[in-house]
Short mmCIF file of C-alpha atoms in Angstrom, two decimals:
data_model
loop_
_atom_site.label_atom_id
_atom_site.label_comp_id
_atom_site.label_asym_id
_atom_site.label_seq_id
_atom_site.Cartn_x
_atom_site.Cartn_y
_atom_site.Cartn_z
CA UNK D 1 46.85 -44.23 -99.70
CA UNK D 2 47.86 -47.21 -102.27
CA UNK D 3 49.63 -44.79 -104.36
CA UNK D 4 51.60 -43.28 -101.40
CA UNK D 5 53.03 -46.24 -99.94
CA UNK D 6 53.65 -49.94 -100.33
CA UNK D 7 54.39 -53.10 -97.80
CA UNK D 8 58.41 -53.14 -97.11
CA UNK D 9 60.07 -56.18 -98.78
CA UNK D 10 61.52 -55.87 -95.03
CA UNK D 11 59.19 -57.88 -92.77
CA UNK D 12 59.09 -60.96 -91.13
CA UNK D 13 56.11 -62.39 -89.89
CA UNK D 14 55.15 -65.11 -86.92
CA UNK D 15 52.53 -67.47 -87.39
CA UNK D 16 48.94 -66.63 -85.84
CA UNK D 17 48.70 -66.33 -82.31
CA UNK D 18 45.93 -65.53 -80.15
CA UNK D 19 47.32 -63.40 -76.94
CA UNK D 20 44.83 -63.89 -73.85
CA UNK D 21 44.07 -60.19 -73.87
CA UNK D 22 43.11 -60.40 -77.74
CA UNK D 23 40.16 -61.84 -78.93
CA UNK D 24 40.52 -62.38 -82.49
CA UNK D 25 43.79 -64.70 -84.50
CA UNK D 26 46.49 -61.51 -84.88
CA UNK D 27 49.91 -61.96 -86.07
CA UNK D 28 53.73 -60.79 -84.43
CA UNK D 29 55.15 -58.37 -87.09
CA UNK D 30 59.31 -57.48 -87.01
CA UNK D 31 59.90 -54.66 -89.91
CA UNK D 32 63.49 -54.79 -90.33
CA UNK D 33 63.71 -51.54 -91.23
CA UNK D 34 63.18 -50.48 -87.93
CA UNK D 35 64.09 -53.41 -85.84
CA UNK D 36 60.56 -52.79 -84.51
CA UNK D 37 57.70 -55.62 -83.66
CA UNK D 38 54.20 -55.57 -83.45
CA UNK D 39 50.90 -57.27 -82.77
CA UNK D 40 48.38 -57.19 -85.24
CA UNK D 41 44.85 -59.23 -86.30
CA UNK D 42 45.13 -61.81 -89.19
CA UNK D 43 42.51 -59.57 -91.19
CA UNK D 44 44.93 -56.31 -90.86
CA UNK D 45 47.62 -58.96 -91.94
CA UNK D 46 45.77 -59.93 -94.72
CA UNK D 47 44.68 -56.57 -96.67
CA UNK D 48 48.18 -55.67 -95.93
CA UNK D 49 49.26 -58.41 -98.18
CA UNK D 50 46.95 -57.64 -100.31
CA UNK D 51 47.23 -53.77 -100.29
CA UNK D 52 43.74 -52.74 -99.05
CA UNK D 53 45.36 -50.32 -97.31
CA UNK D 54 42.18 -47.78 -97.82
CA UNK D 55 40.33 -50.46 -95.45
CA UNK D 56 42.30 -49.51 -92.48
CA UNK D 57 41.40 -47.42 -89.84
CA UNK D 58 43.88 -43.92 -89.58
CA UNK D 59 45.55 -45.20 -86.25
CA UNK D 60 46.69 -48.45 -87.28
CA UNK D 61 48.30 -47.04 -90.77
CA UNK D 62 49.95 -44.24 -88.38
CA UNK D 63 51.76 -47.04 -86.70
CA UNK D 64 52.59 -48.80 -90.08
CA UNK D 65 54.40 -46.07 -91.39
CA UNK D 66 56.22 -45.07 -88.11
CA UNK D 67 56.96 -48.91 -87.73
CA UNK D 68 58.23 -48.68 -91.51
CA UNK D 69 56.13 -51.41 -92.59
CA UNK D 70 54.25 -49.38 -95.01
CA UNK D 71 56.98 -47.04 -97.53
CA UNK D 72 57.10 -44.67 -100.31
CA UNK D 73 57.51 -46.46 -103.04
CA UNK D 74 60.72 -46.52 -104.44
CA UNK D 75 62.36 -48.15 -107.53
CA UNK D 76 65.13 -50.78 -105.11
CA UNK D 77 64.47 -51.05 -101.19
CA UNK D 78 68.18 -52.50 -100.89
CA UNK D 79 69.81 -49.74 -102.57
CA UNK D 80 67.75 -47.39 -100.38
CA UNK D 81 68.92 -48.98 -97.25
CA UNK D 82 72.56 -49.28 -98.46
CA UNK D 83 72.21 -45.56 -98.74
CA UNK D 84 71.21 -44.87 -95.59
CA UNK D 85 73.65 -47.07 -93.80
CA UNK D 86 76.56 -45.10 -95.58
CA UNK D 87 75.16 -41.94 -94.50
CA UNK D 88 74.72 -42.97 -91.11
CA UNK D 89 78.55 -44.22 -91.22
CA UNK D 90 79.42 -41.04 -92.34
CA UNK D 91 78.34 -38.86 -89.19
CA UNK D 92 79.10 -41.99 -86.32
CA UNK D 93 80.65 -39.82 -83.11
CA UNK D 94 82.94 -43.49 -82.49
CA UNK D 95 85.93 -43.82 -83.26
CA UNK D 96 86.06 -47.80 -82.67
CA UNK D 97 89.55 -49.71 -82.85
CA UNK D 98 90.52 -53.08 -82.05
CA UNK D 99 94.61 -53.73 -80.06
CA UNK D 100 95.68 -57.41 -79.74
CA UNK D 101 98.53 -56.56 -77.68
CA UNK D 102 100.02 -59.72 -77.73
CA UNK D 103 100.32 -62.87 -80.16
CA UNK D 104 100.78 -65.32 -77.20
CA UNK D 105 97.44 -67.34 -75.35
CA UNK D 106 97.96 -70.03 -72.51
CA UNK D 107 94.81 -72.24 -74.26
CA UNK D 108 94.97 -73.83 -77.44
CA UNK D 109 91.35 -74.32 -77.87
CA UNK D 110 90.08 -77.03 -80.86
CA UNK D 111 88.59 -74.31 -83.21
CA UNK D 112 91.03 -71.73 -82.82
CA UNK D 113 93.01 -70.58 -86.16
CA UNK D 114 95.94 -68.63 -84.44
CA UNK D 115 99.29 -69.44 -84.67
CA UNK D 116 100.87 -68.42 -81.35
CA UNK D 117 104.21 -67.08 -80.02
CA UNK D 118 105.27 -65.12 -77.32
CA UNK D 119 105.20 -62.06 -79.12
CA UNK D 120 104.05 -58.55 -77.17
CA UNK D 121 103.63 -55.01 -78.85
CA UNK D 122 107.01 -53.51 -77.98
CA UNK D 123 107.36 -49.81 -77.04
CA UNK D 124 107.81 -47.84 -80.63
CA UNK D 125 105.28 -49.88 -82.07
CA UNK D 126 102.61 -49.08 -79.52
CA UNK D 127 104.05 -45.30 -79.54
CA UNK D 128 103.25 -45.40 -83.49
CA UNK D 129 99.68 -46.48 -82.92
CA UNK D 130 98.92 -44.29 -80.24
CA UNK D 131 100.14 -41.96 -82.86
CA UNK D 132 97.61 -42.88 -85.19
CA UNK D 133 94.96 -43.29 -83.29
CA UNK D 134 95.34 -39.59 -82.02
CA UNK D 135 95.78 -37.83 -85.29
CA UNK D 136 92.73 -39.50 -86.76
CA UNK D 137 90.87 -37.81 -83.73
CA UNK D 138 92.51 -34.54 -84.81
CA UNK D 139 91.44 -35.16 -88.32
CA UNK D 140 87.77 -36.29 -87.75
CA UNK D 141 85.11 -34.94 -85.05
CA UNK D 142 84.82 -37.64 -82.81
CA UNK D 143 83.28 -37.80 -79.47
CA UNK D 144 84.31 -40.34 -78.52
CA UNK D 145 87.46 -43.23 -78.83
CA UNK D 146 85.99 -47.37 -78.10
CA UNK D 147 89.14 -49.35 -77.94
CA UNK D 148 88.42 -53.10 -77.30
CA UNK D 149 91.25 -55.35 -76.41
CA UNK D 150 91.76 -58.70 -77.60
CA UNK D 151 94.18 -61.40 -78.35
CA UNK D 152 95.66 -63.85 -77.96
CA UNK D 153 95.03 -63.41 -74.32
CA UNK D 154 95.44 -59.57 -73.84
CA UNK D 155 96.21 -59.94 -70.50
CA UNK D 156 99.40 -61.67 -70.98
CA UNK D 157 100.26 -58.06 -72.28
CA UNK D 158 98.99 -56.56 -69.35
CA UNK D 159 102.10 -53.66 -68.99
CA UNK D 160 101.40 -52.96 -72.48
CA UNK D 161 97.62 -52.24 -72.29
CA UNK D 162 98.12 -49.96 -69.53
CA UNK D 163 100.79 -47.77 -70.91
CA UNK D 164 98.44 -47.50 -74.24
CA UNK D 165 95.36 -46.76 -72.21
CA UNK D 166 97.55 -44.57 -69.79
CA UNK D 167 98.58 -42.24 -72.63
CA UNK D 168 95.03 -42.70 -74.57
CA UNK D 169 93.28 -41.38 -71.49
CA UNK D 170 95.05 -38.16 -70.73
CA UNK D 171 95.22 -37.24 -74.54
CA UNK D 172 91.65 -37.94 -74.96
CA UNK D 173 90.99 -36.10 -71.99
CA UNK D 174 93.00 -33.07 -73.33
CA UNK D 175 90.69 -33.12 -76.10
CA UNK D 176 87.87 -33.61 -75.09
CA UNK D 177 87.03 -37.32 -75.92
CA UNK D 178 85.24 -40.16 -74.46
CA UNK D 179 87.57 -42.96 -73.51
CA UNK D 180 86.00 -45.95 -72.95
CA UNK D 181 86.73 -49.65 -73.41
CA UNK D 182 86.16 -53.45 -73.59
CA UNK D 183 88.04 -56.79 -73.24
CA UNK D 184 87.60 -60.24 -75.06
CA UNK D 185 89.80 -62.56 -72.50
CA UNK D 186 90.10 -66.45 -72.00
CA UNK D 187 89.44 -65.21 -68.13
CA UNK D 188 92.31 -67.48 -67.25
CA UNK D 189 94.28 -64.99 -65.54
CA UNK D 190 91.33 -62.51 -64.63
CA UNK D 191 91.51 -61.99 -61.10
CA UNK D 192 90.38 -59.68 -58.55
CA UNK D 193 93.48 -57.83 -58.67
CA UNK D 194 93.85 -57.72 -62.30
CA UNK D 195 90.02 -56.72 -62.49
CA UNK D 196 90.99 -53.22 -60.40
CA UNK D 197 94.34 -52.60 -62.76
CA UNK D 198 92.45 -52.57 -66.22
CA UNK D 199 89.01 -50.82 -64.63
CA UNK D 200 91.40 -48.22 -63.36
CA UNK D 201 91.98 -48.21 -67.28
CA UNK D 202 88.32 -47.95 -68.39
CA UNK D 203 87.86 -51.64 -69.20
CA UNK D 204 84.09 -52.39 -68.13
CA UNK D 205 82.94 -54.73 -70.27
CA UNK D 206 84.64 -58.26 -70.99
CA UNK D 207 83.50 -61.32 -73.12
CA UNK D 208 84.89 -64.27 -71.55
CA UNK D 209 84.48 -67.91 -73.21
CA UNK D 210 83.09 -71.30 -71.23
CA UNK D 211 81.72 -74.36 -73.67
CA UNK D 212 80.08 -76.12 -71.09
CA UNK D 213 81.36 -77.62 -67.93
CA UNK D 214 84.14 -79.08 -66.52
CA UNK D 215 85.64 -81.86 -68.86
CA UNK D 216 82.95 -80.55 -72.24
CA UNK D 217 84.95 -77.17 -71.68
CA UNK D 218 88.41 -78.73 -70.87
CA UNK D 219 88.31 -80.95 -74.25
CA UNK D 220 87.73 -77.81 -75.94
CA UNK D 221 89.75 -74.80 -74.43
CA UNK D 222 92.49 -76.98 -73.01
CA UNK D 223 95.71 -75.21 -71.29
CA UNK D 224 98.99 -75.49 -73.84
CA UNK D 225 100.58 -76.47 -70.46
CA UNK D 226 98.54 -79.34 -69.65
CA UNK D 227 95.12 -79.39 -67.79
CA UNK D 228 91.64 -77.69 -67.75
CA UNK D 229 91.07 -74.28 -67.47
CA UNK D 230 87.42 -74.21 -66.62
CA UNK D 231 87.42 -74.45 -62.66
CA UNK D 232 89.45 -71.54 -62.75
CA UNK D 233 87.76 -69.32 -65.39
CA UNK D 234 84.76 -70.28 -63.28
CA UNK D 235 86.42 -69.12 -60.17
CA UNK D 236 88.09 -66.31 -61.52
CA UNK D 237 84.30 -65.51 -62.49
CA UNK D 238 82.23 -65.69 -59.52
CA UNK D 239 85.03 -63.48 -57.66
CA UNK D 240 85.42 -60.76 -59.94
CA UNK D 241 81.79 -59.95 -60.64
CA UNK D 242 81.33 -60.21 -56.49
CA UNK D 243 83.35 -57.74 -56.29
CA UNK D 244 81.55 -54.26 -54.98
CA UNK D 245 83.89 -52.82 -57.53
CA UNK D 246 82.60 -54.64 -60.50
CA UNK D 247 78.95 -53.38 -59.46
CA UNK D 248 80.07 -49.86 -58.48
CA UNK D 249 81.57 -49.27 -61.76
CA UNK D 250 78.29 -51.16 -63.44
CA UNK D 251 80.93 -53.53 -65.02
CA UNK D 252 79.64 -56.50 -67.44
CA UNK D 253 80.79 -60.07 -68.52
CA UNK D 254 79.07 -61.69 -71.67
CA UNK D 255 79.81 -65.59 -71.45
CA UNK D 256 79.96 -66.62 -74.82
CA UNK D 257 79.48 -70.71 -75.59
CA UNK D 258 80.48 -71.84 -78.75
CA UNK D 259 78.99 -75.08 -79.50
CA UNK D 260 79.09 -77.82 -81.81
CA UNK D 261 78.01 -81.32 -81.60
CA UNK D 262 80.24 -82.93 -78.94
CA UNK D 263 79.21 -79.70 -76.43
CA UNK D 264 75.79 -79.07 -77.21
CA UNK D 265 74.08 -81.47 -74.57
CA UNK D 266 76.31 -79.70 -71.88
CA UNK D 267 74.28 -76.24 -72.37
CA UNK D 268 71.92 -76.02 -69.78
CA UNK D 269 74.19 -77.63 -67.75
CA UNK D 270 76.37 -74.58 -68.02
CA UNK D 271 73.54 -72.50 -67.61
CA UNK D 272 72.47 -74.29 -64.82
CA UNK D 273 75.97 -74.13 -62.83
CA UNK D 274 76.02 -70.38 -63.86
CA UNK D 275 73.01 -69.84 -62.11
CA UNK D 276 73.80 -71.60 -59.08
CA UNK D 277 76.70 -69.96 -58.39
CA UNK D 278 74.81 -66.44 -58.80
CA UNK D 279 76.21 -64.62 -61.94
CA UNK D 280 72.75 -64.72 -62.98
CA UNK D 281 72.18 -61.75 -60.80
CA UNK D 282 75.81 -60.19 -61.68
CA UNK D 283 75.08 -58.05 -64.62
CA UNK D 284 76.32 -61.69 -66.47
CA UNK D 285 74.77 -61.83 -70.26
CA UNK D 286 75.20 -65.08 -72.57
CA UNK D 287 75.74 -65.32 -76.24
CA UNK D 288 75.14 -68.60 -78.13
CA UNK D 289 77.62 -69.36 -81.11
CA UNK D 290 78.21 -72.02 -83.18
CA UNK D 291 81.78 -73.20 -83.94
CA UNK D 292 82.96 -71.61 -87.30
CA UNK D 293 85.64 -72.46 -89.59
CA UNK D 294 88.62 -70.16 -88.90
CA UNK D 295 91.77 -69.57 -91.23
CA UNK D 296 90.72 -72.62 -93.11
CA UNK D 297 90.86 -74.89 -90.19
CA UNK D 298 87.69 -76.73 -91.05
CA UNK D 299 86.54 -76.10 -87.05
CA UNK D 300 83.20 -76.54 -88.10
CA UNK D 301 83.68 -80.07 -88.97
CA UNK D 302 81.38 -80.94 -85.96
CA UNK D 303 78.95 -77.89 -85.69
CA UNK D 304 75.07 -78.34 -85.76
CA UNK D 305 73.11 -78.01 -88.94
CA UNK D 306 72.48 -74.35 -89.00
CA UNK D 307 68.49 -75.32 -88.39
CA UNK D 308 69.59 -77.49 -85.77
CA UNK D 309 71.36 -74.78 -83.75
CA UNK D 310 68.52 -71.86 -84.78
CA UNK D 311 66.05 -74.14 -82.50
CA UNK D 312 68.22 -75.53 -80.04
CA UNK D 313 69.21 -71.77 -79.61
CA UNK D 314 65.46 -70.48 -78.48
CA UNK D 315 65.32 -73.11 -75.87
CA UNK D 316 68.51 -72.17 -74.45
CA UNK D 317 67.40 -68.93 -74.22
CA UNK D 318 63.83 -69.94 -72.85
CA UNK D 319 66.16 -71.72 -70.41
CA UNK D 320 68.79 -68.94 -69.38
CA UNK D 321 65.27 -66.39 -69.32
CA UNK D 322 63.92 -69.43 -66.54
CA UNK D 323 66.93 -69.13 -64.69
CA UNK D 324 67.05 -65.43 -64.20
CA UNK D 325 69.53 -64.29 -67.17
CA UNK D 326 68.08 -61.09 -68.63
CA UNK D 327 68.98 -60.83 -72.53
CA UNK D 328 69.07 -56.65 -73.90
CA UNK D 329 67.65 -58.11 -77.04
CA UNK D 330 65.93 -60.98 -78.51
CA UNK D 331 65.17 -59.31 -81.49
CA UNK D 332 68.04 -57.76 -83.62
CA UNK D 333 68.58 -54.31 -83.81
CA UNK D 334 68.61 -52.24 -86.65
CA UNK D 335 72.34 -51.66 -87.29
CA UNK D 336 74.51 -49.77 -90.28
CA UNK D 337 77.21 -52.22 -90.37
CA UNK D 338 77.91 -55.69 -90.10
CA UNK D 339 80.79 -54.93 -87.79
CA UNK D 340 83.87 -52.80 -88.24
CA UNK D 341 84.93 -53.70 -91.67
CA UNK D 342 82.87 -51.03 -93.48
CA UNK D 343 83.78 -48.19 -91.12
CA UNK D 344 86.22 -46.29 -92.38
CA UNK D 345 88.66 -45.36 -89.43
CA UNK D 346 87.89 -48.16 -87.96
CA UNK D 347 91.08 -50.80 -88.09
CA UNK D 348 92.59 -54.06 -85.80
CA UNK D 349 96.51 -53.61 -84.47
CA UNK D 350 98.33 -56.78 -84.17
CA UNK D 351 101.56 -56.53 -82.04
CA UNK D 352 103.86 -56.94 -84.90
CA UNK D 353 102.31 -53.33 -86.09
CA UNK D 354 100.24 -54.82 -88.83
CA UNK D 355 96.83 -53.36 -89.47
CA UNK D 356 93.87 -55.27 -90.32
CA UNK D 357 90.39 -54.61 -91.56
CA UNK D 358 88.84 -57.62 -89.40
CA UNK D 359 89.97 -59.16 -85.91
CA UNK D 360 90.01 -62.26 -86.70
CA UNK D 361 92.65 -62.02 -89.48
CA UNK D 362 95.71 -61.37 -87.24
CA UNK D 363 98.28 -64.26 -86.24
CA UNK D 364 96.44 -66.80 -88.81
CA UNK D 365 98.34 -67.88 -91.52
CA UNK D 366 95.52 -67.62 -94.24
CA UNK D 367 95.32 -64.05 -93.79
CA UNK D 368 98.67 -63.14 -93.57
CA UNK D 369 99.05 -62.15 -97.60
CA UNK D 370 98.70 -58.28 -98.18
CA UNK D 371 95.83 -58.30 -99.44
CA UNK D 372 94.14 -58.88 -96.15
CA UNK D 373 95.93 -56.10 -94.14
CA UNK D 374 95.26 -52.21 -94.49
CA UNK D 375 98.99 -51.75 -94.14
CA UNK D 376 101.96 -51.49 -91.30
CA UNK D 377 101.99 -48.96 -88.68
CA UNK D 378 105.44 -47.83 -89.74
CA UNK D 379 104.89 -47.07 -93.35
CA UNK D 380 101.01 -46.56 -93.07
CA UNK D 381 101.29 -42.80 -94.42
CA UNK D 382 103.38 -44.37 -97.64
CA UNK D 383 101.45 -47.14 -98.55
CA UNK D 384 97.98 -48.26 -97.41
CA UNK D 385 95.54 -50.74 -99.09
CA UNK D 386 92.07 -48.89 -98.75
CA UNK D 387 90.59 -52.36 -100.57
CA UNK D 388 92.02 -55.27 -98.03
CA UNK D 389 89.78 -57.79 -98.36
CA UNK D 390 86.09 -57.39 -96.40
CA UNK D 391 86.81 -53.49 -96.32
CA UNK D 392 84.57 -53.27 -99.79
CA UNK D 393 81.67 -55.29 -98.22
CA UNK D 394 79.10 -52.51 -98.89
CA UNK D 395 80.06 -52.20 -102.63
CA UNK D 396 81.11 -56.46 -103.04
CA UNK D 397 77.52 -57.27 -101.55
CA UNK D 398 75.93 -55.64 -104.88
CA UNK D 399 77.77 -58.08 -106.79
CA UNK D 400 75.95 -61.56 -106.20
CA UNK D 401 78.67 -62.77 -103.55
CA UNK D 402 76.08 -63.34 -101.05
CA UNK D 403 71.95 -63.25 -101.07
CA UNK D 404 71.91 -60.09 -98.75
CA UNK D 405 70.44 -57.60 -101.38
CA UNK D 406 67.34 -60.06 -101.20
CA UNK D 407 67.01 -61.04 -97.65
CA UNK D 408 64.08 -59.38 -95.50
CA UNK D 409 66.95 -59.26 -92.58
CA UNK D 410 69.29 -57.27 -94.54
CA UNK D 411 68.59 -53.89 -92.35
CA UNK D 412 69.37 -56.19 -88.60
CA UNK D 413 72.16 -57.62 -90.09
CA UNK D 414 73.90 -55.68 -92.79
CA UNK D 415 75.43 -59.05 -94.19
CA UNK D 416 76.35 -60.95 -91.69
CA UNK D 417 80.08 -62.14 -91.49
CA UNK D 418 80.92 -60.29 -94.33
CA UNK D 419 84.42 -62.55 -93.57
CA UNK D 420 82.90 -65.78 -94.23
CA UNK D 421 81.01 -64.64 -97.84
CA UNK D 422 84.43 -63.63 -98.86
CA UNK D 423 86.00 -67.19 -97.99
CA UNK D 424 82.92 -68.68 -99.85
CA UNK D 425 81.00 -69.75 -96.58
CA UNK D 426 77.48 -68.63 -95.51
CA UNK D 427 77.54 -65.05 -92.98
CA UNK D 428 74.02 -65.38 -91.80
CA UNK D 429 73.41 -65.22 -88.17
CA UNK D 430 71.47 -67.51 -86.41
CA UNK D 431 68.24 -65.45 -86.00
CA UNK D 432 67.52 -65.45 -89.74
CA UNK D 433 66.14 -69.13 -88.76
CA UNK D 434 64.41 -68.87 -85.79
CA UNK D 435 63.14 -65.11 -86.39
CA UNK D 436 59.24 -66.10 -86.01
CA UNK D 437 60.24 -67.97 -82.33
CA UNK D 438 62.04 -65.01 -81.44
CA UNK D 439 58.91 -62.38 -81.90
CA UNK D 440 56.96 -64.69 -80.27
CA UNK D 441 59.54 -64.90 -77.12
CA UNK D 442 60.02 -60.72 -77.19
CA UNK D 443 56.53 -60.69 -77.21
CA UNK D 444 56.17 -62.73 -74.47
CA UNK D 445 58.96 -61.24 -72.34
CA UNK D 446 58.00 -57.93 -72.37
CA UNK D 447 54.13 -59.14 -71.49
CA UNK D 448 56.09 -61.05 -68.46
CA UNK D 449 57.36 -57.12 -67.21
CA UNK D 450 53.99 -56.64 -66.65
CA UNK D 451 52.80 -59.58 -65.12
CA UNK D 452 54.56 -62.67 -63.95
CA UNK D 453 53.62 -65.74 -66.63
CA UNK D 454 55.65 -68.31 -66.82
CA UNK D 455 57.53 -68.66 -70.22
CA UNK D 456 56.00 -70.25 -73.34
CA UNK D 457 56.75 -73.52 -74.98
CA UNK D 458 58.03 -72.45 -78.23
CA UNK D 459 57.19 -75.43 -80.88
#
């Protein structure tokens, strides 16, 4: 058995525990590889380490091997994994493409790096990219189209979105293909009515932004015009997702807080209000963020030591979890990709007709040189840049740009912000901090299905 396989360079381990229902110290295993976890005694722990495999029983070095925590051996682990996120990319049935059908927003929110104008995607230039989009469905056999809108504030380019998704949905129809799609909005101007006009166009799922409450929010998502926007976000909130509509059509909102030092005592506030005014119960997810630097704004002046937010983020969660949030995942998934910069169809349309690799690279000035866009919708068949800047990520990360090829999280993550490597910052999400508090809290929340224990205190 020593000879056949080897411990995974891709495992994270908790510190000992001793579960109620177990008698002797164990351990939480996560094998990246998998994105799996798993309880087992400090002894099994221990000849793993030291590669007494021969001293296990058959059963428990079954589940090793189907957990991926015991390998072949093989000469690199990373380059292995690399491999079989490329292949996977290869046969994904998803075409997924990002719009921002406007360049306009009504906030002008303290970390964003945008440059806004009233600027919409005008007729030809939206005919050219449904264009595209099309004839790469032609060319490719996907199942399915994922178009996810964002901004600006897409829904100042309401008109627009529906003729796209109008035209979209009876081509993909005609073909055979899965429309579906999703929305990143300020929810400034989501109401009922506008809810019912972009469902009717397959928009289900939105991410919509709140830093905390009333006056922490206002300071930092402030209308251009003057005032606060979070009463009405709020508002606009609570009457959308009571909408039988919303439910019917099993629509979601993800509230993402992004938090830095002058916001972060307001969090369980927010998830407090949230709570209280029943979104909790709403199909209503939350997603903790710190504030980033963006374009070279130095937002992240003020953020949290990344420690600092990595432990302030499991009691949140503990919190949300208390107050009747449900989270899909507290442990990352094993994923292929970072996001969409390594797929290969996969691109962002601005509405002047440029296309980007990344969504956060249209309307800021840093990324406005050419070597940061794929091309222009109007001369994309002439000239296209197939190495824009993040679009190498899977062959760049070999190079020493970042300490992926070493990290135990490298299968969960696939890099990180592959983005912020290439400006020289660190792209490591939160968990790879507070991974050991997180297999402890999985562990405990899916011991809670079956029974109803209160939730841990995390130390």
């Amino acid at each position: 058995m020593e000879g056949e396989y080897v411990l995974s360079r891709y495992l994270i381990a908790s510190g000992v525990v001793s579960p109620d229902h177990h008698p002797d110290p164990s351990r939480l295993l996560f094998a990246s590889r998998t994105g799996k976890s798993l309880l087992i005694k400090e002894k099994t722990y221990q000849r793993l380490l030291a590669g007494e495999f021969a001293k296990m029983d058959e059963a428990t070095l079954r589940q090793l091997r189907e957990d991926e925590v015991l390998v072949p051996p093989t000469r690199d682990e990373f380059r292995d994994m690399l491999e079989k996120n490329r292949q996977a990319i290869s046969e994904v049935g998803t075409l997924s493409l990002t719009l921002q059908p406007t360049a306009n927003c009504q906030l002008g929110c303290v970390y964003c790096g945008q440059q806004h104008v009233k600027k919409n995607l005008d007729d030809d230039t939206s005919a050219r990219i449904v264009a595209r989009i099309m004839g790469t469905l032609r060319r490719k056999p996907y199942a399915k189209l994922a178009i996810n809108w964002y901004g600006g504030e897409p829904i100042l380019a309401l008109k627009q979105i529906e003729d796209i998704s109008g035209r979209l949905i009876k081509q993909c129809g005609q073909a055979g293909i899965h429309f579906f799609a999703s929305m990143v909005s300020n929810g400034l101007s989501l109401k009922p009515d506008v809810y019912l006009r972009l469902q009717r166009h397959r928009v289900n799922s939105f991410q919509i932004t709140l830093d905390g409450i009333g006056q922490a929010h206002d300071l930092m998502r402030p209308v251009k015009a003057g005032g606060g926007s979070f009463d009405i976000i709020l508002q606009n909130l609570v009457d959308v997702t009571g909408m039988p509509e919303f439910s019917a059509n099993r629509s979601g909102v993800t509230i993402r807080i992004n938090i830095n030092r002058h916001n972060q005592g307001k969090v369980a506030d927010l998830i407090d209000l949230l709570a209280e005014r029943g979104l909790a119960a709403r199909n209503v997810g939350l997603d903790f963020r710190p504030v980033v630097d963006w374009g070279g704004n130095q937002a992240d002046r003020d953020s949290l030591p990344a420690a600092d937010f990595a432990a302030l983020e499991i009691g949140w969660t503990q919190h949300a979890i208390r107050r009747g949030f449900e989270f899909d995942r507290i442990l990352p998934a094993r994923t292929i990709a970072p996001c969409m910069v390594v797929m290969p169809d996969a691109e962002v349309y601005d509405a002047y007709g440029n296309i980007y690799p990344c969504y956060e690279f249209p309307y800021t000035p840093k990324y406005d040189a050419p070597k940061y866009k794929i091309g222009h919708i109007r001369s994309i068949d002439q000239v296209r840049n197939d190495k824009a800047v993040t679009r190498e990520w899977y062959a760049d990360i070999q190079t020493g740009m970042s300490p992926c090829p070493r990290c135990p999280l490298f299968p969960v993550c696939g890099g990180g912000c592959a983005k912020l490597w290439y400006n020289g910052e660190t792209g490591c999400p939160s968990f790879k901090l507070n991974l050991p508090e997180r297999l402890v809290l999985d562990y405990w929340m899916r011991k809670r299905r079956r029974t109803s224990e209160p939730a841990p205190a995390i130390a």
